[in-house]
């Protein structure tokens, strides 16, 4: 699959990066209509497809794919997976899946072929949003609240095995925040604005916060 045609395809259009954070559940409890995102340009990470019809989906973990491959393979979207996918028969000849390599250097990629992952699908989704040319970019379900790590408040859903959740240590939160912040700083240098859509996000000291309800007032 060739994604080169998607570089800057949506230049100057707003887009949404959707993670799996607990804040999504809080929005659901406040009755935010996530189907409003179906008509937006969305880059989702992991279980983001439970929230809306994502246009692009990124997943990094082999165990994640093995656990949920039946539902992932049925999704009508462009999927991006790292190089371990090359070894699986599942992806042979698939026209909806792009396989990329993990780069360790640049915070902003120049091509879909090589993207710095930092073992975080959310930050990869942000980097993909950059390649697509999106501006501004809104982060939904990207919480990075250290107290949530390793607890049932880490995700908006309860699909993951408890052992997966408990294995995620709080100390890794700081590393993830660093990856996001350095990416955001690089985006700002290029005139691309990133917003947080969670009032308690660990990124709010670096980027402006905006409530999702405010973004869709005109569509109510």
PDB file of C-alpha atoms in Angstrom:
ATOM      1  CA  UNK A   1       0.000   0.000   0.000  1.00  0.00           C
ATOM      2  CA  UNK A   2       1.355   3.429  -0.985  1.00  0.00           C
ATOM      3  CA  UNK A   3       0.503   6.315   1.342  1.00  0.00           C
ATOM      4  CA  UNK A   4       2.661   8.951  -0.366  1.00  0.00           C
ATOM      5  CA  UNK A   5      -0.459  10.500  -1.896  1.00  0.00           C
ATOM      6  CA  UNK A   6      -1.662  11.286   1.628  1.00  0.00           C
ATOM      7  CA  UNK A   7       1.271  13.514   2.550  1.00  0.00           C
ATOM      8  CA  UNK A   8      -0.272  16.965   3.076  1.00  0.00           C
ATOM      9  CA  UNK A   9      -3.524  15.749   1.501  1.00  0.00           C
ATOM     10  CA  UNK A  10      -5.517  17.555   4.188  1.00  0.00           C
ATOM     11  CA  UNK A  11      -3.231  20.562   4.509  1.00  0.00           C
ATOM     12  CA  UNK A  12      -4.789  23.292   6.647  1.00  0.00           C
ATOM     13  CA  UNK A  13      -7.832  21.260   7.677  1.00  0.00           C
ATOM     14  CA  UNK A  14      -8.611  20.511  11.289  1.00  0.00           C
ATOM     15  CA  UNK A  15      -8.194  16.966  12.509  1.00  0.00           C
ATOM     16  CA  UNK A  16      -8.493  14.821  15.596  1.00  0.00           C
ATOM     17  CA  UNK A  17      -6.053  12.405  17.190  1.00  0.00           C
ATOM     18  CA  UNK A  18      -8.021   9.934  19.284  1.00  0.00           C
ATOM     19  CA  UNK A  19      -6.435   7.884  22.049  1.00  0.00           C
ATOM     20  CA  UNK A  20      -7.913   5.534  24.589  1.00  0.00           C
ATOM     21  CA  UNK A  21      -7.881   7.713  27.694  1.00  0.00           C
ATOM     22  CA  UNK A  22     -10.507   7.703  30.428  1.00  0.00           C
ATOM     23  CA  UNK A  23     -11.515  11.255  29.485  1.00  0.00           C
ATOM     24  CA  UNK A  24     -13.518   9.768  26.614  1.00  0.00           C
ATOM     25  CA  UNK A  25     -15.670   7.943  29.133  1.00  0.00           C
ATOM     26  CA  UNK A  26     -16.160  11.210  31.017  1.00  0.00           C
ATOM     27  CA  UNK A  27     -17.332  12.865  27.793  1.00  0.00           C
ATOM     28  CA  UNK A  28     -19.651   9.933  27.149  1.00  0.00           C
ATOM     29  CA  UNK A  29     -21.141  10.338  30.624  1.00  0.00           C
ATOM     30  CA  UNK A  30     -21.735  14.009  29.815  1.00  0.00           C
ATOM     31  CA  UNK A  31     -23.496  12.788  26.638  1.00  0.00           C
ATOM     32  CA  UNK A  32     -21.100  14.124  24.060  1.00  0.00           C
ATOM     33  CA  UNK A  33     -22.100  12.673  20.679  1.00  0.00           C
ATOM     34  CA  UNK A  34     -18.913  11.069  19.342  1.00  0.00           C
ATOM     35  CA  UNK A  35     -20.628  10.298  16.042  1.00  0.00           C
ATOM     36  CA  UNK A  36     -19.938  13.971  15.261  1.00  0.00           C
ATOM     37  CA  UNK A  37     -16.360  12.887  14.652  1.00  0.00           C
ATOM     38  CA  UNK A  38     -17.413  10.538  11.861  1.00  0.00           C
ATOM     39  CA  UNK A  39     -17.288  13.404   9.370  1.00  0.00           C
ATOM     40  CA  UNK A  40     -13.931  14.710  10.629  1.00  0.00           C
ATOM     41  CA  UNK A  41     -10.427  13.644   9.678  1.00  0.00           C
ATOM     42  CA  UNK A  42      -9.462  11.318  12.491  1.00  0.00           C
ATOM     43  CA  UNK A  43      -6.311   9.407  13.342  1.00  0.00           C
ATOM     44  CA  UNK A  44      -7.040   6.821  16.001  1.00  0.00           C
ATOM     45  CA  UNK A  45      -4.826   4.730  18.234  1.00  0.00           C
ATOM     46  CA  UNK A  46      -5.696   1.169  19.260  1.00  0.00           C
ATOM     47  CA  UNK A  47      -9.335   1.026  20.445  1.00  0.00           C
ATOM     48  CA  UNK A  48     -10.228   4.472  19.098  1.00  0.00           C
ATOM     49  CA  UNK A  49     -12.486   2.738  16.576  1.00  0.00           C
ATOM     50  CA  UNK A  50     -14.949   2.119  19.411  1.00  0.00           C
ATOM     51  CA  UNK A  51     -15.435   5.881  19.660  1.00  0.00           C
ATOM     52  CA  UNK A  52     -16.134   6.817  16.035  1.00  0.00           C
ATOM     53  CA  UNK A  53     -15.395   5.805  12.448  1.00  0.00           C
ATOM     54  CA  UNK A  54     -11.712   6.628  12.299  1.00  0.00           C
ATOM     55  CA  UNK A  55     -10.108   7.391   8.943  1.00  0.00           C
ATOM     56  CA  UNK A  56      -6.697   6.089  10.001  1.00  0.00           C
ATOM     57  CA  UNK A  57      -5.860   3.607  12.766  1.00  0.00           C
ATOM     58  CA  UNK A  58      -2.441   2.997  14.287  1.00  0.00           C
ATOM     59  CA  UNK A  59      -1.492   0.086  16.526  1.00  0.00           C
ATOM     60  CA  UNK A  60       1.986  -0.886  17.688  1.00  0.00           C
ATOM     61  CA  UNK A  61       1.631  -3.894  19.944  1.00  0.00           C
ATOM     62  CA  UNK A  62       1.675  -7.396  18.480  1.00  0.00           C
ATOM     63  CA  UNK A  63      -0.331  -8.737  21.437  1.00  0.00           C
ATOM     64  CA  UNK A  64      -2.960  -6.080  20.822  1.00  0.00           C
ATOM     65  CA  UNK A  65      -3.391  -7.141  17.220  1.00  0.00           C
ATOM     66  CA  UNK A  66      -3.492 -10.837  18.085  1.00  0.00           C
ATOM     67  CA  UNK A  67      -6.169 -10.213  20.718  1.00  0.00           C
ATOM     68  CA  UNK A  68      -8.439  -8.041  18.571  1.00  0.00           C
ATOM     69  CA  UNK A  69      -7.517  -8.896  14.990  1.00  0.00           C
ATOM     70  CA  UNK A  70     -10.993 -10.083  14.010  1.00  0.00           C
ATOM     71  CA  UNK A  71     -12.558  -6.699  14.697  1.00  0.00           C
ATOM     72  CA  UNK A  72      -9.531  -4.764  13.444  1.00  0.00           C
ATOM     73  CA  UNK A  73      -9.487  -6.576  10.107  1.00  0.00           C
ATOM     74  CA  UNK A  74     -13.154  -5.730   9.555  1.00  0.00           C
ATOM     75  CA  UNK A  75     -12.654  -1.989   9.993  1.00  0.00           C
ATOM     76  CA  UNK A  76     -13.190   0.237   6.976  1.00  0.00           C
ATOM     77  CA  UNK A  77     -10.184   2.514   7.427  1.00  0.00           C
ATOM     78  CA  UNK A  78      -6.497   2.757   6.623  1.00  0.00           C
ATOM     79  CA  UNK A  79      -4.468   0.834   9.184  1.00  0.00           C
ATOM     80  CA  UNK A  80      -0.827   1.400  10.041  1.00  0.00           C
ATOM     81  CA  UNK A  81       1.304  -1.209  11.799  1.00  0.00           C
ATOM     82  CA  UNK A  82       5.033  -1.526  12.550  1.00  0.00           C
ATOM     83  CA  UNK A  83       7.432  -3.896  10.839  1.00  0.00           C
ATOM     84  CA  UNK A  84       6.496  -7.009  12.855  1.00  0.00           C
ATOM     85  CA  UNK A  85       3.371  -7.113  10.664  1.00  0.00           C
ATOM     86  CA  UNK A  86       5.521  -8.065   7.671  1.00  0.00           C
ATOM     87  CA  UNK A  87       5.968 -11.525   9.177  1.00  0.00           C
ATOM     88  CA  UNK A  88       2.243 -12.234   9.449  1.00  0.00           C
ATOM     89  CA  UNK A  89       0.215 -13.860   6.708  1.00  0.00           C
ATOM     90  CA  UNK A  90      -2.725 -11.672   7.804  1.00  0.00           C
ATOM     91  CA  UNK A  91      -1.193  -8.666   6.065  1.00  0.00           C
ATOM     92  CA  UNK A  92      -0.043 -10.262   2.825  1.00  0.00           C
ATOM     93  CA  UNK A  93      -1.634  -8.419  -0.077  1.00  0.00           C
ATOM     94  CA  UNK A  94      -3.922  -6.319   2.118  1.00  0.00           C
ATOM     95  CA  UNK A  95      -4.888  -3.051   0.453  1.00  0.00           C
ATOM     96  CA  UNK A  96      -5.947  -1.347   3.687  1.00  0.00           C
ATOM     97  CA  UNK A  97      -2.808  -1.799   5.800  1.00  0.00           C
ATOM     98  CA  UNK A  98       0.485   0.090   5.615  1.00  0.00           C
ATOM     99  CA  UNK A  99       3.580  -1.236   7.366  1.00  0.00           C
ATOM    100  CA  UNK A 100       6.210   1.247   8.540  1.00  0.00           C
ATOM    101  CA  UNK A 101       9.587   1.110  10.242  1.00  0.00           C
ATOM    102  CA  UNK A 102      10.435   2.574  13.630  1.00  0.00           C
ATOM    103  CA  UNK A 103      12.928   5.443  13.420  1.00  0.00           C
ATOM    104  CA  UNK A 104      14.736   6.778  16.475  1.00  0.00           C
ATOM    105  CA  UNK A 105      15.778  10.187  15.191  1.00  0.00           C
ATOM    106  CA  UNK A 106      13.225  12.787  14.114  1.00  0.00           C
ATOM    107  CA  UNK A 107      10.209  13.829  16.159  1.00  0.00           C
ATOM    108  CA  UNK A 108       8.476  14.798  12.928  1.00  0.00           C
ATOM    109  CA  UNK A 109       8.628  12.212  10.126  1.00  0.00           C
ATOM    110  CA  UNK A 110       9.100  13.154   6.489  1.00  0.00           C
ATOM    111  CA  UNK A 111       7.452  10.012   5.149  1.00  0.00           C
ATOM    112  CA  UNK A 112       5.040   7.307   6.272  1.00  0.00           C
ATOM    113  CA  UNK A 113       7.775   4.723   5.732  1.00  0.00           C
ATOM    114  CA  UNK A 114       9.721   5.602   8.860  1.00  0.00           C
ATOM    115  CA  UNK A 115       8.126   6.984  12.040  1.00  0.00           C
ATOM    116  CA  UNK A 116       9.555   7.345  15.547  1.00  0.00           C
ATOM    117  CA  UNK A 117       7.222   5.284  17.766  1.00  0.00           C
ATOM    118  CA  UNK A 118       8.585   5.720  21.322  1.00  0.00           C
ATOM    119  CA  UNK A 119       6.345   2.735  22.077  1.00  0.00           C
ATOM    120  CA  UNK A 120       3.305   5.029  22.224  1.00  0.00           C
ATOM    121  CA  UNK A 121       0.559   4.735  19.619  1.00  0.00           C
ATOM    122  CA  UNK A 122      -0.916   8.116  20.548  1.00  0.00           C
ATOM    123  CA  UNK A 123       2.234  10.056  19.734  1.00  0.00           C
ATOM    124  CA  UNK A 124       2.561   8.077  16.486  1.00  0.00           C
ATOM    125  CA  UNK A 125      -1.005   9.123  15.641  1.00  0.00           C
ATOM    126  CA  UNK A 126       0.005  12.752  16.212  1.00  0.00           C
ATOM    127  CA  UNK A 127       2.974  12.330  13.890  1.00  0.00           C
ATOM    128  CA  UNK A 128       0.704  10.808  11.254  1.00  0.00           C
ATOM    129  CA  UNK A 129      -1.646  13.783  11.631  1.00  0.00           C
ATOM    130  CA  UNK A 130       1.330  15.985  10.811  1.00  0.00           C
ATOM    131  CA  UNK A 131       2.109  13.987   7.668  1.00  0.00           C
ATOM    132  CA  UNK A 132      -1.513  14.399   6.590  1.00  0.00           C
ATOM    133  CA  UNK A 133      -1.109  18.184   6.830  1.00  0.00           C
ATOM    134  CA  UNK A 134      -3.716  18.659   9.553  1.00  0.00           C
ATOM    135  CA  UNK A 135      -3.832  22.027  11.304  1.00  0.00           C
ATOM    136  CA  UNK A 136      -5.124  22.551  13.945  1.00  0.00           C
ATOM    137  CA  UNK A 137      -4.922  19.156  15.635  1.00  0.00           C
ATOM    138  CA  UNK A 138      -7.143  18.263  18.597  1.00  0.00           C
ATOM    139  CA  UNK A 139      -6.111  15.557  21.043  1.00  0.00           C
ATOM    140  CA  UNK A 140      -9.031  13.459  22.317  1.00  0.00           C
ATOM    141  CA  UNK A 141      -8.466  10.711  24.864  1.00  0.00           C
ATOM    142  CA  UNK A 142      -4.791  11.640  25.186  1.00  0.00           C
ATOM    143  CA  UNK A 143      -4.798  12.042  28.962  1.00  0.00           C
ATOM    144  CA  UNK A 144      -1.278  11.320  30.265  1.00  0.00           C
ATOM    145  CA  UNK A 145      -2.413  11.554  33.884  1.00  0.00           C
ATOM    146  CA  UNK A 146       0.233   9.752  35.929  1.00  0.00           C
ATOM    147  CA  UNK A 147      -2.262   8.696  38.610  1.00  0.00           C
ATOM    148  CA  UNK A 148      -4.286   6.828  35.977  1.00  0.00           C
ATOM    149  CA  UNK A 149      -1.390   4.656  34.799  1.00  0.00           C
ATOM    150  CA  UNK A 150      -1.823   1.031  35.803  1.00  0.00           C
ATOM    151  CA  UNK A 151      -5.401   1.567  36.990  1.00  0.00           C
ATOM    152  CA  UNK A 152      -8.901   1.131  35.584  1.00  0.00           C
ATOM    153  CA  UNK A 153      -8.936   4.884  34.881  1.00  0.00           C
ATOM    154  CA  UNK A 154      -6.311   4.546  32.193  1.00  0.00           C
ATOM    155  CA  UNK A 155      -8.771   3.665  29.392  1.00  0.00           C
ATOM    156  CA  UNK A 156     -12.329   4.603  28.506  1.00  0.00           C
ATOM    157  CA  UNK A 157     -13.164   0.939  27.925  1.00  0.00           C
ATOM    158  CA  UNK A 158     -12.630  -2.267  29.897  1.00  0.00           C
ATOM    159  CA  UNK A 159     -11.637  -4.470  26.944  1.00  0.00           C
ATOM    160  CA  UNK A 160      -8.010  -4.953  27.917  1.00  0.00           C
ATOM    161  CA  UNK A 161      -7.032  -7.822  30.217  1.00  0.00           C
ATOM    162  CA  UNK A 162      -6.351  -6.621  33.760  1.00  0.00           C
ATOM    163  CA  UNK A 163      -2.773  -7.894  33.532  1.00  0.00           C
ATOM    164  CA  UNK A 164      -2.107  -5.540  30.597  1.00  0.00           C
ATOM    165  CA  UNK A 165      -3.345  -2.516  32.501  1.00  0.00           C
ATOM    166  CA  UNK A 166      -1.484  -3.297  35.717  1.00  0.00           C
ATOM    167  CA  UNK A 167       1.773  -3.847  33.835  1.00  0.00           C
ATOM    168  CA  UNK A 168       1.911  -0.189  32.753  1.00  0.00           C
ATOM    169  CA  UNK A 169       4.005   1.718  35.281  1.00  0.00           C
ATOM    170  CA  UNK A 170       3.454   5.339  36.319  1.00  0.00           C
ATOM    171  CA  UNK A 171       7.078   6.284  35.666  1.00  0.00           C
ATOM    172  CA  UNK A 172       6.654   5.789  31.910  1.00  0.00           C
ATOM    173  CA  UNK A 173       4.164   8.666  31.842  1.00  0.00           C
ATOM    174  CA  UNK A 174       6.985  11.228  32.061  1.00  0.00           C
ATOM    175  CA  UNK A 175       8.715   9.661  29.058  1.00  0.00           C
ATOM    176  CA  UNK A 176       5.507   9.741  27.031  1.00  0.00           C
ATOM    177  CA  UNK A 177       4.892  13.376  27.947  1.00  0.00           C
ATOM    178  CA  UNK A 178       8.423  14.228  26.798  1.00  0.00           C
ATOM    179  CA  UNK A 179       7.777  12.582  23.429  1.00  0.00           C
ATOM    180  CA  UNK A 180       4.533  14.508  22.991  1.00  0.00           C
ATOM    181  CA  UNK A 181       6.003  17.829  24.109  1.00  0.00           C
ATOM    182  CA  UNK A 182       9.003  17.620  21.790  1.00  0.00           C
ATOM    183  CA  UNK A 183       6.715  16.691  18.919  1.00  0.00           C
ATOM    184  CA  UNK A 184       4.364  19.562  19.769  1.00  0.00           C
ATOM    185  CA  UNK A 185       7.284  22.005  19.933  1.00  0.00           C
ATOM    186  CA  UNK A 186       8.431  20.863  16.484  1.00  0.00           C
ATOM    187  CA  UNK A 187       4.881  21.315  15.188  1.00  0.00           C
ATOM    188  CA  UNK A 188       4.679  24.834  16.617  1.00  0.00           C
ATOM    189  CA  UNK A 189       7.854  25.755  14.756  1.00  0.00           C
ATOM    190  CA  UNK A 190       5.988  24.853  11.576  1.00  0.00           C
ATOM    191  CA  UNK A 191       2.938  26.908  12.544  1.00  0.00           C
ATOM    192  CA  UNK A 192       0.795  23.900  13.472  1.00  0.00           C
ATOM    193  CA  UNK A 193      -1.383  24.318  16.547  1.00  0.00           C
ATOM    194  CA  UNK A 194      -2.220  21.422  18.856  1.00  0.00           C
ATOM    195  CA  UNK A 195      -5.030  21.519  21.430  1.00  0.00           C
ATOM    196  CA  UNK A 196      -5.877  19.307  24.378  1.00  0.00           C
ATOM    197  CA  UNK A 197      -9.507  18.261  24.800  1.00  0.00           C
ATOM    198  CA  UNK A 198      -9.157  17.074  28.400  1.00  0.00           C
ATOM    199  CA  UNK A 199      -9.160  19.517  31.295  1.00  0.00           C
ATOM    200  CA  UNK A 200      -6.802  17.329  33.359  1.00  0.00           C
ATOM    201  CA  UNK A 201      -4.408  16.266  30.612  1.00  0.00           C
ATOM    202  CA  UNK A 202      -0.739  16.083  31.490  1.00  0.00           C
ATOM    203  CA  UNK A 203      -0.119  18.193  28.376  1.00  0.00           C
ATOM    204  CA  UNK A 204      -2.172  21.198  29.428  1.00  0.00           C
ATOM    205  CA  UNK A 205       0.817  23.160  30.698  1.00  0.00           C
ATOM    206  CA  UNK A 206       2.225  22.978  27.170  1.00  0.00           C
ATOM    207  CA  UNK A 207      -0.815  23.378  24.918  1.00  0.00           C
ATOM    208  CA  UNK A 208      -4.207  25.134  25.170  1.00  0.00           C
ATOM    209  CA  UNK A 209      -7.232  23.230  26.458  1.00  0.00           C
ATOM    210  CA  UNK A 210     -10.557  23.329  24.613  1.00  0.00           C
ATOM    211  CA  UNK A 211     -13.747  21.490  25.468  1.00  0.00           C
ATOM    212  CA  UNK A 212     -15.067  19.151  22.772  1.00  0.00           C
ATOM    213  CA  UNK A 213     -18.583  20.496  23.230  1.00  0.00           C
ATOM    214  CA  UNK A 214     -17.330  23.964  22.233  1.00  0.00           C
ATOM    215  CA  UNK A 215     -15.868  22.626  18.993  1.00  0.00           C
ATOM    216  CA  UNK A 216     -19.228  21.265  17.848  1.00  0.00           C
ATOM    217  CA  UNK A 217     -21.659  23.930  19.017  1.00  0.00           C
ATOM    218  CA  UNK A 218     -22.652  24.741  15.436  1.00  0.00           C
ATOM    219  CA  UNK A 219     -23.555  21.094  14.735  1.00  0.00           C
ATOM    220  CA  UNK A 220     -25.958  20.735  17.645  1.00  0.00           C
TER     221      UNK A 220
END
